Amino acid sequence: MNIMIINGPNLDMLGIRQPEIYGHEDYDDLCFQIDKWAEELEITVDVRQSNHEGDIVEFIHEAYEDDFDGVIINPAAYTHYSYAIRDALLILNVPVVEVHLTDISQRDEFRRHSVISDICAKTVMGKGFAGYKEALDFFFDLL
Ligand code: CA2
């Protein structure tokens, strides 16, 4: 099973600022954890990050063209307003799991709405890095 994991803008800056919100671990720590969990579950992951909306759209196109079995996405701030990412996700005919490190329903007003939740098979929020494990478990359970 091949899963693409897509992380959006500023997630590459984890651990550098706002540790009270996002924790002290950095993006490399997140990638290391994801690789470890994926290996345990015997899932192949392709983990990507971009600060650019168009790159994320193209990652999703690649997931479609290369027949990935699913997508895990944390679109970061694009979650709240990117119809381009929403439209790209609608091209897929495999499950998409939305992950947020924080509980966006309890944060600033502008973060409370996700423009992709209604088209995702599952949304995990507020569980920190472990949210990605829960998303991988979702795909494992499909096997
Ligand atoms: O909770 C999440 O995972 C978010 O997707 C994270 C985004 C935020 O815009 C979303 O509303 C919720 C932010 C990603 C990382 O932002 C940083 C900001 C400062 C320092 C380090 C990371």
Coordinates of N, CA, C and O and ligand atoms in Angstrom, one line a residue:
M1 N 0.8 -1.2 0.0 CA 0.0 0.0 0.0 C 0.9 1.2 0.0 O 1.8 1.4 0.8
N2 N 0.6 2.1 -0.9 CA 1.4 3.4 -1.1 C 0.6 4.6 -0.7 O -0.5 4.9 -1.3
I3 N 1.0 5.3 0.3 CA 0.3 6.5 0.8 C 1.2 7.7 0.6 O 2.3 7.7 1.0
M4 N 0.6 8.8 0.0 CA 1.3 10.0 -0.1 C 0.9 10.9 1.1 O -0.3 11.0 1.4
I5 N 1.9 11.5 1.8 CA 1.6 12.3 2.9 C 2.1 13.7 2.6 O 3.3 13.9 2.2
I6 N 1.2 14.7 2.6 CA 1.4 16.0 2.1 C 1.3 17.0 3.3 O 0.3 17.1 4.0
N7 N 2.4 17.8 3.5 CA 2.3 18.8 4.6 C 2.5 20.2 3.9 O 3.3 20.4 3.1
G8 N 1.7 21.1 4.4 CA 1.6 22.4 3.9 C 2.6 23.5 4.5 O 3.5 23.1 5.2
P9 N 2.3 24.7 4.2 CA 3.2 25.8 4.6 C 3.5 25.9 6.1 O 2.6 25.8 6.9
N10 N 4.8 26.2 6.3 CA 5.3 26.5 7.6 C 5.5 25.2 8.5 O 6.1 25.3 9.6
L11 N 5.0 24.1 8.1 CA 5.2 22.9 8.9 C 6.7 22.5 8.9 O 7.2 21.9 9.8
D12 N 7.5 23.0 7.9 CA 8.9 22.8 7.9 C 9.6 23.6 9.0 O 10.8 23.5 9.3
M13 N 8.8 24.5 9.7 CA 9.4 25.4 10.7 C 9.0 24.9 12.1 O 9.3 25.6 13.1
L14 N 8.4 23.7 12.2 CA 8.1 23.2 13.5 C 9.3 23.2 14.4 O 10.4 22.9 14.0
G15 N 9.0 23.4 15.7 CA 10.1 23.4 16.7 C 10.9 24.7 16.8 O 11.7 24.9 17.7
I16 N 10.7 25.6 15.8 CA 11.5 26.8 15.8 C 10.8 27.9 16.5 O 11.4 28.6 17.3
R17 N 9.5 28.1 16.2 CA 8.7 29.1 17.0 C 7.4 28.5 17.5 O 7.0 27.4 17.0
Q18 N 6.8 29.2 18.4 CA 5.5 28.8 18.9 C 5.5 27.3 19.4 O 4.6 26.5 19.1
P19 N 6.5 26.9 20.2 CA 6.5 25.5 20.7 C 5.3 25.3 21.7 O 4.9 24.1 21.8
E20 N 4.8 26.4 22.3 CA 3.6 26.2 23.2 C 2.4 25.7 22.4 O 1.5 25.1 22.9
I21 N 2.4 26.0 21.1 CA 1.3 25.5 20.3 C 1.6 24.2 19.5 O 0.9 23.3 19.5
Y22 N 2.8 24.2 18.9 CA 3.2 23.1 18.0 C 4.2 22.1 18.6 O 4.5 21.1 17.9
G23 N 4.7 22.4 19.8 CA 5.6 21.5 20.5 C 7.1 21.8 20.1 O 7.4 22.7 19.4
H24 N 8.0 21.0 20.7 CA 9.4 21.3 20.5 C 10.1 20.5 19.4 O 11.2 20.8 19.0
E25 N 9.4 19.5 19.0 CA 10.0 18.6 18.0 C 9.9 19.3 16.6 O 9.0 20.0 16.3
D26 N 10.9 19.0 15.8 CA 11.0 19.7 14.5 C 10.4 18.8 13.3 O 10.0 17.7 13.6
Y27 N 10.5 19.4 12.1 CA 9.9 18.7 11.0 C 10.6 17.3 10.7 O 10.0 16.3 10.4
D28 N 11.9 17.3 10.9 CA 12.7 16.1 10.7 C 12.2 15.0 11.7 O 12.1 13.8 11.3
D29 N 11.9 15.4 12.9 CA 11.4 14.5 13.9 C 10.1 13.9 13.5 O 9.8 12.7 13.6
L30 N 9.2 14.8 12.9 CA 7.9 14.3 12.4 C 8.1 13.3 11.3 O 7.5 12.2 11.3
C31 N 9.0 13.6 10.3 CA 9.2 12.6 9.2 C 9.8 11.3 9.7 O 9.4 10.2 9.2
F32 N 10.7 11.4 10.7 CA 11.3 10.2 11.3 C 10.2 9.3 11.9 O 10.2 8.1 11.7
Q33 N 9.3 9.9 12.7 CA 8.2 9.2 13.3 C 7.3 8.6 12.3 O 6.9 7.4 12.5
I34 N 7.0 9.3 11.3 CA 6.1 8.8 10.3 C 6.7 7.6 9.6 O 6.0 6.6 9.4
D35 N 8.0 7.7 9.2 CA 8.7 6.6 8.6 C 8.6 5.3 9.5 O 8.4 4.2 9.0
K36 N 8.9 5.6 10.8 CA 8.9 4.4 11.7 C 7.5 3.8 11.8 O 7.4 2.6 11.7
W37 N 6.5 4.6 12.0 CA 5.1 4.0 12.1 C 4.7 3.3 10.8 O 4.1 2.2 10.8
A38 N 5.1 3.9 9.6 CA 4.7 3.3 8.4 C 5.4 1.9 8.2 O 4.8 1.0 7.8
E39 N 6.7 1.9 8.6 CA 7.4 0.6 8.5 C 6.8 -0.4 9.4 O 6.6 -1.6 8.9
E40 N 6.4 -0.1 10.6 CA 5.7 -1.0 11.5 C 4.4 -1.6 10.9 O 4.1 -2.7 11.1
L41 N 3.7 -0.7 10.1 CA 2.5 -1.1 9.5 C 2.6 -1.7 8.1 O 1.6 -2.1 7.5
E42 N 3.9 -1.7 7.7 CA 4.2 -2.2 6.3 C 3.5 -1.4 5.3 O 2.9 -1.9 4.3
I43 N 3.4 -0.1 5.5 CA 2.9 0.8 4.5 C 4.0 1.6 3.9 O 4.9 2.1 4.7
T44 N 4.0 1.8 2.6 CA 5.0 2.7 2.0 C 4.5 4.1 1.9 O 3.4 4.3 1.5
V45 N 5.4 5.0 2.4 CA 4.9 6.4 2.4 C 5.9 7.3 1.6 O 7.1 7.0 1.6
D46 N 5.3 8.3 1.0 CA 6.1 9.3 0.3 C 5.7 10.6 1.0 O 4.5 11.1 0.8
V47 N 6.6 11.1 1.8 CA 6.2 12.3 2.6 C 6.8 13.6 1.9 O 8.0 13.7 1.6
R48 N 5.9 14.5 1.7 CA 6.3 15.8 1.0 C 5.8 17.0 1.8 O 4.8 16.9 2.5
Q49 N 6.5 18.1 1.6 CA 6.1 19.3 2.2 C 6.4 20.5 1.2 O 7.4 20.4 0.5
S50 N 5.5 21.4 1.2 CA 5.7 22.6 0.4 C 5.0 23.8 1.0 O 4.0 23.7 1.7
N51 N 5.7 24.9 0.8 CA 5.1 26.2 1.2 C 4.2 26.9 0.1 O 3.8 28.0 0.3
H52 N 4.1 26.2 -1.0 CA 3.4 26.7 -2.2 C 2.1 25.9 -2.6 O 2.2 24.7 -2.7
E53 N 1.0 26.7 -2.7 CA -0.2 26.0 -3.0 C -0.2 25.2 -4.3 O -0.7 24.1 -4.3
G54 N 0.4 25.8 -5.3 CA 0.5 25.1 -6.6 C 1.3 23.8 -6.5 O 0.9 22.8 -7.2
D55 N 2.4 23.8 -5.7 CA 3.1 22.5 -5.5 C 2.2 21.4 -4.9 O 2.3 20.3 -5.3
I56 N 1.4 21.9 -3.9 CA 0.5 20.9 -3.2 C -0.5 20.3 -4.2 O -0.8 19.1 -4.2
V57 N -1.1 21.2 -5.1 CA -2.0 20.8 -6.1 C -1.3 19.7 -7.0 O -1.9 18.7 -7.3
E58 N 0.0 20.0 -7.4 CA 0.7 19.1 -8.3 C 1.0 17.8 -7.5 O 1.0 16.7 -8.2
F59 N 1.3 17.8 -6.2 CA 1.5 16.6 -5.5 C 0.3 15.7 -5.6 O 0.4 14.5 -5.8
I60 N -0.9 16.4 -5.4 CA -2.1 15.6 -5.5 C -2.4 15.0 -6.8 O -2.8 13.8 -7.0
H61 N -2.0 15.8 -7.9 CA -2.1 15.2 -9.3 C -1.2 14.0 -9.4 O -1.6 13.0 -10.0
E62 N 0.0 14.1 -8.8 CA 0.9 12.9 -8.9 C 0.3 11.7 -8.2 O 0.5 10.6 -8.6
A63 N -0.3 12.0 -7.0 CA -0.9 10.9 -6.3 C -2.0 10.2 -7.1 O -2.1 9.0 -7.1
Y64 N -2.7 11.0 -7.9 CA -3.7 10.4 -8.9 C -3.0 9.7 -10.0 O -3.3 8.5 -10.3
E65 N -2.1 10.3 -10.6 CA -1.4 9.7 -11.8 C -0.6 8.5 -11.5 O -0.6 7.5 -12.3
D66 N 0.0 8.5 -10.3 CA 0.8 7.3 -10.0 C 0.1 6.3 -9.1 O 0.7 5.4 -8.5
D67 N -1.2 6.4 -9.1 CA -2.1 5.4 -8.4 C -1.7 5.1 -7.0 O -1.6 3.9 -6.5
F68 N -1.5 6.2 -6.2 CA -1.4 6.0 -4.8 C -2.7 5.4 -4.2 O -3.8 5.7 -4.8
D69 N -2.6 4.7 -3.1 CA -3.8 4.1 -2.5 C -4.5 5.1 -1.5 O -5.6 4.7 -1.0
G70 N -3.9 6.2 -1.3 CA -4.5 7.1 -0.4 C -3.6 8.3 -0.1 O -2.4 8.3 -0.5
V71 N -4.2 9.4 0.5 CA -3.4 10.6 0.8 C -3.8 11.0 2.2 O -4.9 11.0 2.6
I72 N -2.7 11.4 2.9 CA -2.8 12.0 4.2 C -2.4 13.4 4.0 O -1.3 13.6 3.5
I73 N -3.2 14.4 4.4 CA -2.8 15.8 4.1 C -3.0 16.7 5.3 O -4.1 16.6 6.0
N74 N -2.0 17.5 5.6 CA -2.2 18.6 6.5 C -1.9 19.8 5.7 O -0.7 20.2 5.5
P75 N -2.9 20.5 5.2 CA -2.7 21.6 4.3 C -2.3 22.9 5.1 O -2.1 23.9 4.4
A76 N -2.1 22.8 6.4 CA -1.7 23.9 7.2 C -2.7 25.1 7.0 O -3.9 24.8 6.9
A77 N -2.2 26.3 6.8 CA -3.2 27.4 6.7 C -4.1 27.3 5.5 O -5.2 27.9 5.5
Y78 N -3.6 26.6 4.4 CA -4.5 26.4 3.2 C -5.8 25.7 3.6 O -6.8 25.8 2.8
T79 N -5.8 24.9 4.7 CA -7.0 24.2 5.1 C -8.2 25.1 5.1 O -9.3 24.7 4.8
H80 N -8.0 26.4 5.5 CA -9.1 27.3 5.8 C -9.6 28.0 4.6 O -10.7 28.6 4.6
Y81 N -8.9 28.0 3.4 CA -9.4 28.8 2.3 C -9.0 28.3 0.9 O -9.4 28.9 -0.1
S82 N -8.2 27.2 0.8 CA -7.8 26.8 -0.6 C -8.8 25.9 -1.3 O -8.8 24.7 -1.2
Y83 N -9.5 26.5 -2.2 CA -10.4 25.8 -3.0 C -9.6 25.0 -4.1 O -10.1 24.0 -4.7
A84 N -8.4 25.5 -4.4 CA -7.6 24.8 -5.4 C -7.2 23.5 -4.9 O -7.2 22.4 -5.6
I85 N -6.8 23.4 -3.6 CA -6.5 22.1 -3.0 C -7.7 21.2 -2.8 O -7.7 20.0 -3.1
R86 N -8.8 21.8 -2.4 CA -10.1 21.1 -2.4 C -10.4 20.5 -3.7 O -10.7 19.3 -3.8
D87 N -10.4 21.3 -4.8 CA -10.7 20.8 -6.1 C -9.7 19.6 -6.5 O -10.2 18.7 -7.1
A88 N -8.5 19.8 -6.2 CA -7.5 18.8 -6.6 C -7.8 17.5 -5.8 O -7.8 16.4 -6.4
L89 N -8.2 17.6 -4.6 CA -8.5 16.3 -3.8 C -9.7 15.6 -4.4 O -9.8 14.4 -4.3
L90 N -10.6 16.4 -5.0 CA -11.8 15.8 -5.6 C -11.5 15.0 -6.8 O -12.4 14.2 -7.2
I91 N -10.3 15.2 -7.4 CA -9.9 14.4 -8.5 C -9.7 12.9 -8.1 O -9.9 12.0 -8.8
L92 N -9.2 12.8 -6.8 CA -8.8 11.4 -6.3 C -10.0 10.5 -6.2 O -11.1 11.0 -5.8
N93 N -9.8 9.2 -6.4 CA -10.9 8.3 -6.1 C -10.4 7.3 -5.0 O -10.8 6.1 -5.0
V94 N -9.5 7.8 -4.2 CA -9.0 7.0 -3.1 C -9.2 7.8 -1.8 O -9.4 9.0 -1.9
P95 N -9.2 7.2 -0.6 CA -9.5 8.0 0.6 C -8.4 9.0 0.9 O -7.2 8.8 0.7
V96 N -8.9 10.1 1.5 CA -8.0 11.2 1.9 C -8.3 11.4 3.4 O -9.4 11.5 3.8
V97 N -7.2 11.4 4.2 CA -7.3 11.7 5.6 C -6.7 13.0 5.9 O -5.5 13.3 5.5
E98 N -7.4 13.9 6.6 CA -7.0 15.2 6.9 C -6.4 15.2 8.4 O -7.0 14.6 9.3
V99 N -5.2 15.7 8.5 CA -4.6 15.7 9.9 C -4.2 17.2 10.3 O -3.7 17.9 9.4
H100 N -4.5 17.5 11.5 CA -4.0 18.7 12.1 C -3.3 18.4 13.4 O -3.9 17.7 14.2
L101 N -2.2 19.0 13.6 CA -1.5 18.8 14.9 C -2.3 19.4 16.1 O -2.4 18.8 17.1
T102 N -3.0 20.5 15.8 CA -3.7 21.2 16.9 C -5.2 21.0 16.6 O -5.6 20.6 15.6
D103 N -6.0 21.3 17.7 CA -7.4 21.2 17.6 C -8.0 22.5 17.0 O -8.2 23.5 17.7
I104 N -8.1 22.5 15.7 CA -8.4 23.8 15.0 C -9.8 24.3 15.4 O -10.1 25.5 15.2
S105 N -10.7 23.4 16.0 CA -12.0 23.8 16.4 C -12.0 24.7 17.6 O -12.9 25.3 18.0
Q106 N -10.8 24.7 18.3 CA -10.7 25.4 19.6 C -9.7 26.6 19.4 O -9.3 27.2 20.4
R107 N -9.3 26.9 18.2 CA -8.4 28.0 18.0 C -9.1 29.3 17.5 O -10.2 29.5 17.6
D108 N -8.3 30.1 16.8 CA -8.8 31.4 16.3 C -10.0 31.1 15.4 O -10.1 30.1 14.7
E109 N -10.9 32.0 15.3 CA -12.2 31.9 14.5 C -11.8 31.4 13.1 O -12.5 30.5 12.5
F110 N -10.8 32.1 12.5 CA -10.5 31.8 11.0 C -10.0 30.4 10.8 O -10.0 29.9 9.7
R111 N -9.5 29.7 11.9 CA -9.0 28.3 11.8 C -10.1 27.3 12.0 O -9.9 26.1 11.8
R112 N -11.3 27.7 12.4 CA -12.3 26.7 12.8 C -12.9 26.0 11.6 O -13.4 24.9 11.8
H113 N -12.9 26.6 10.5 CA -13.5 26.0 9.3 C -12.4 25.4 8.4 O -11.4 26.1 8.1
S114 N -12.6 24.2 8.0 CA -11.8 23.5 7.0 C -12.6 23.4 5.7 O -13.7 22.9 5.8
V115 N -12.0 23.8 4.6 CA -12.7 23.6 3.3 C -12.5 22.2 2.7 O -13.0 22.0 1.6
I116 N -11.8 21.3 3.4 CA -11.7 20.0 2.9 C -12.3 18.9 3.8 O -12.5 17.8 3.3
S117 N -12.7 19.2 5.0 CA -13.2 18.2 5.9 C -14.3 17.3 5.3 O -14.3 16.1 5.5
D118 N -15.2 18.0 4.7 CA -16.4 17.3 4.2 C -16.1 16.3 3.0 O -17.0 15.5 2.7
I119 N -14.9 16.5 2.4 CA -14.6 15.5 1.3 C -13.6 14.5 1.8 O -13.1 13.7 0.9
C120 N -13.2 14.6 3.1 CA -12.2 13.6 3.6 C -12.9 12.4 4.3 O -14.0 12.6 4.8
A121 N -12.2 11.3 4.2 CA -12.8 10.1 4.8 C -12.7 10.2 6.3 O -13.5 9.6 7.1
K122 N -11.7 11.0 6.8 CA -11.5 11.1 8.3 C -10.7 12.4 8.5 O -9.9 12.7 7.7
T123 N -11.0 13.0 9.6 CA -10.2 14.1 10.1 C -9.7 13.8 11.5 O -10.5 13.4 12.3
V124 N -8.4 14.0 11.7 CA -7.8 13.9 13.0 C -7.2 15.2 13.4 O -6.4 15.8 12.6
M125 N -7.6 15.7 14.6 CA -7.0 17.0 15.0 C -6.7 17.0 16.5 O -7.4 16.3 17.3
G126 N -5.7 17.8 16.9 CA -5.4 18.0 18.3 C -4.6 16.9 18.9 O -4.5 16.8 20.1
K127 N -4.0 16.0 18.1 CA -3.3 14.9 18.7 C -1.8 15.0 18.4 O -1.0 14.0 18.6
G128 N -1.3 16.1 17.9 CA 0.1 16.3 17.7 C 0.6 15.3 16.6 O -0.2 15.0 15.7
F129 N 1.8 14.9 16.7 CA 2.4 14.0 15.7 C 1.6 12.7 15.6 O 1.5 12.1 14.6
A130 N 1.0 12.3 16.8 CA 0.3 11.0 16.8 C -0.9 11.0 15.9 O -1.4 9.9 15.5
G131 N -1.3 12.2 15.4 CA -2.4 12.2 14.5 C -2.1 11.6 13.2 O -2.9 11.0 12.5
Y132 N -0.8 11.6 12.8 CA -0.4 11.0 11.6 C -0.4 9.5 11.7 O -0.6 8.7 10.8
K133 N -0.1 9.0 13.0 CA -0.2 7.5 13.2 C -1.6 7.1 13.1 O -1.9 6.0 12.5
E134 N -2.6 7.9 13.7 CA -4.0 7.5 13.6 C -4.4 7.5 12.1 O -5.2 6.6 11.7
A135 N -3.9 8.4 11.3 CA -4.2 8.4 9.9 C -3.7 7.1 9.2 O -4.3 6.5 8.3
L136 N -2.4 6.8 9.5 CA -1.9 5.5 9.0 C -2.6 4.3 9.4 O -2.9 3.4 8.6
D137 N -3.1 4.3 10.7 CA -3.9 3.2 11.2 C -5.2 3.1 10.4 O -5.7 2.0 10.1
F138 N -5.8 4.2 10.0 CA -7.0 4.2 9.1 C -6.7 3.4 7.9 O -7.5 2.5 7.5
F139 N -5.6 3.6 7.2 CA -5.3 2.9 6.0 C -4.9 1.5 6.2 O -5.3 0.6 5.5
F140 N -4.2 1.2 7.4 CA -3.9 -0.2 7.7 C -5.2 -1.0 7.9 O -5.3 -2.1 7.4
D141 N -6.2 -0.4 8.6 CA -7.5 -1.1 8.8 C -8.2 -1.4 7.5 O -9.1 -2.2 7.5
L142 N -7.9 -0.6 6.4 CA -8.6 -0.9 5.1 C -8.0 -2.1 4.5 O -8.7 -2.7 3.6
L143 N -6.8 -2.5 4.9 CA -6.1 -3.6 4.2 C -6.8 -4.9 4.5 O -7.3 -5.2 5.5
Ligands
CA2_1 O1 -2.8 22.3 13.5 C1 -2.3 22.2 12.4 O2 -1.7 21.1 12.0 C2 -2.4 23.3 11.4 O3 -2.6 22.8 10.1 C3 -1.0 24.0 11.4 C4 -0.9 25.2 10.6 C5 -2.0 26.2 10.9 O4 -2.0 27.3 10.0 C6 -3.4 25.5 10.8 O5 -4.4 26.5 11.1 C7 -3.5 24.3 11.7 C8 0.5 25.9 10.9 C9 1.7 25.1 10.5 C10 2.9 25.4 11.3 O6 3.1 26.7 11.6 C11 4.1 27.1 12.4 C12 4.1 28.5 12.8 C13 5.2 28.9 13.6 C14 6.3 28.1 13.9 C15 6.3 26.8 13.4 C16 5.2 26.3 12.7

